[in-house]
XYZ file of N, CA and C in Angstrom:
105
model
N 99.169 43.876 199.374
C 99.820 42.591 199.172
C 100.726 42.276 200.360
N 101.221 41.060 200.420
C 102.061 40.693 201.532
C 101.276 40.099 202.688
N 99.949 39.983 202.546
C 99.111 39.438 203.603
C 98.550 38.067 203.226
N 99.121 37.418 202.219
C 98.666 36.088 201.834
C 97.490 36.085 200.884
N 97.075 37.233 200.407
C 95.963 37.295 199.469
C 96.503 37.466 198.058
N 96.017 36.639 197.113
C 96.475 36.802 195.729
C 95.949 38.107 195.136
N 96.678 38.698 194.217
C 96.200 39.936 193.590
C 94.940 39.676 192.771
N 94.075 40.661 192.695
C 92.844 40.525 191.917
C 93.128 40.915 190.475
N 92.910 39.969 189.572
C 93.184 40.200 188.153
C 91.927 39.885 187.359
N 91.555 40.780 186.473
C 90.414 40.564 185.593
C 90.907 40.569 184.158
N 90.565 39.512 183.415
C 90.963 39.411 182.015
C 89.703 39.386 181.168
N 89.606 40.300 180.221
C 88.453 40.369 179.332
C 88.930 40.226 177.898
N 88.315 39.287 177.177
C 88.669 39.071 175.779
C 87.425 39.311 174.941
N 87.525 40.187 173.959
C 86.387 40.490 173.088
C 86.788 40.258 171.642
N 85.928 39.558 170.910
C 86.170 39.328 169.491
C 84.943 39.769 168.712
N 85.169 40.418 167.586
C 84.051 40.805 166.734
C 83.632 39.643 165.846
N 84.592 38.768 165.531
C 84.278 37.636 164.667
C 83.769 36.492 165.535
N 82.462 36.256 165.520
C 81.869 35.222 166.356
C 81.923 33.849 165.698
N 82.477 33.780 164.492
C 82.557 32.498 163.791
C 84.002 32.022 163.705
N 84.784 32.333 164.726
C 86.189 31.937 164.744
C 86.286 30.422 164.882
N 87.094 29.793 164.045
C 87.295 28.349 164.113
C 88.753 28.079 164.446
N 88.973 27.196 165.405
C 90.322 26.824 165.803
C 90.600 25.409 165.313
N 91.760 25.209 164.720
C 92.122 23.901 164.194
C 93.432 23.444 164.809
N 93.513 22.147 165.098
C 94.762 21.570 165.566
C 95.649 21.323 164.355
N 96.947 21.476 164.530
C 97.876 21.364 163.410
C 97.908 19.958 162.816
N 97.720 18.925 163.646
C 97.842 17.555 163.154
C 96.494 16.867 162.948
N 95.392 17.598 163.042
C 94.070 16.988 162.887
C 93.251 17.797 161.881
N 92.568 17.120 160.968
C 91.762 17.833 159.974
C 90.447 18.372 160.544
N 90.037 17.862 161.718
C 88.758 18.269 162.307
C 88.922 19.513 163.165
N 87.793 20.074 163.540
C 87.794 21.242 164.410
C 88.177 20.827 165.832
N 88.588 21.763 166.651
C 88.961 21.485 168.030
C 87.728 20.978 168.777
N 87.867 19.955 169.628
C 86.715 19.434 170.363
C 86.125 20.480 171.314
N 84.815 20.395 171.610
C 84.168 21.355 172.505
C 84.824 21.355 173.884
N 84.882 22.506 174.498
C 85.449 22.635 175.828
C 86.941 22.871 175.832
N 87.542 23.000 174.658
C 88.983 23.211 174.579
C 89.336 24.603 174.988
């Protein structure tokens, strides 16, 4: 570091539940695609 290069970071998220649904607090519908 110190040479102007950003650090390399890898983030991995794994879920066993593939049917997870996300809801907005003020909307009765599901979160729009791409959220």
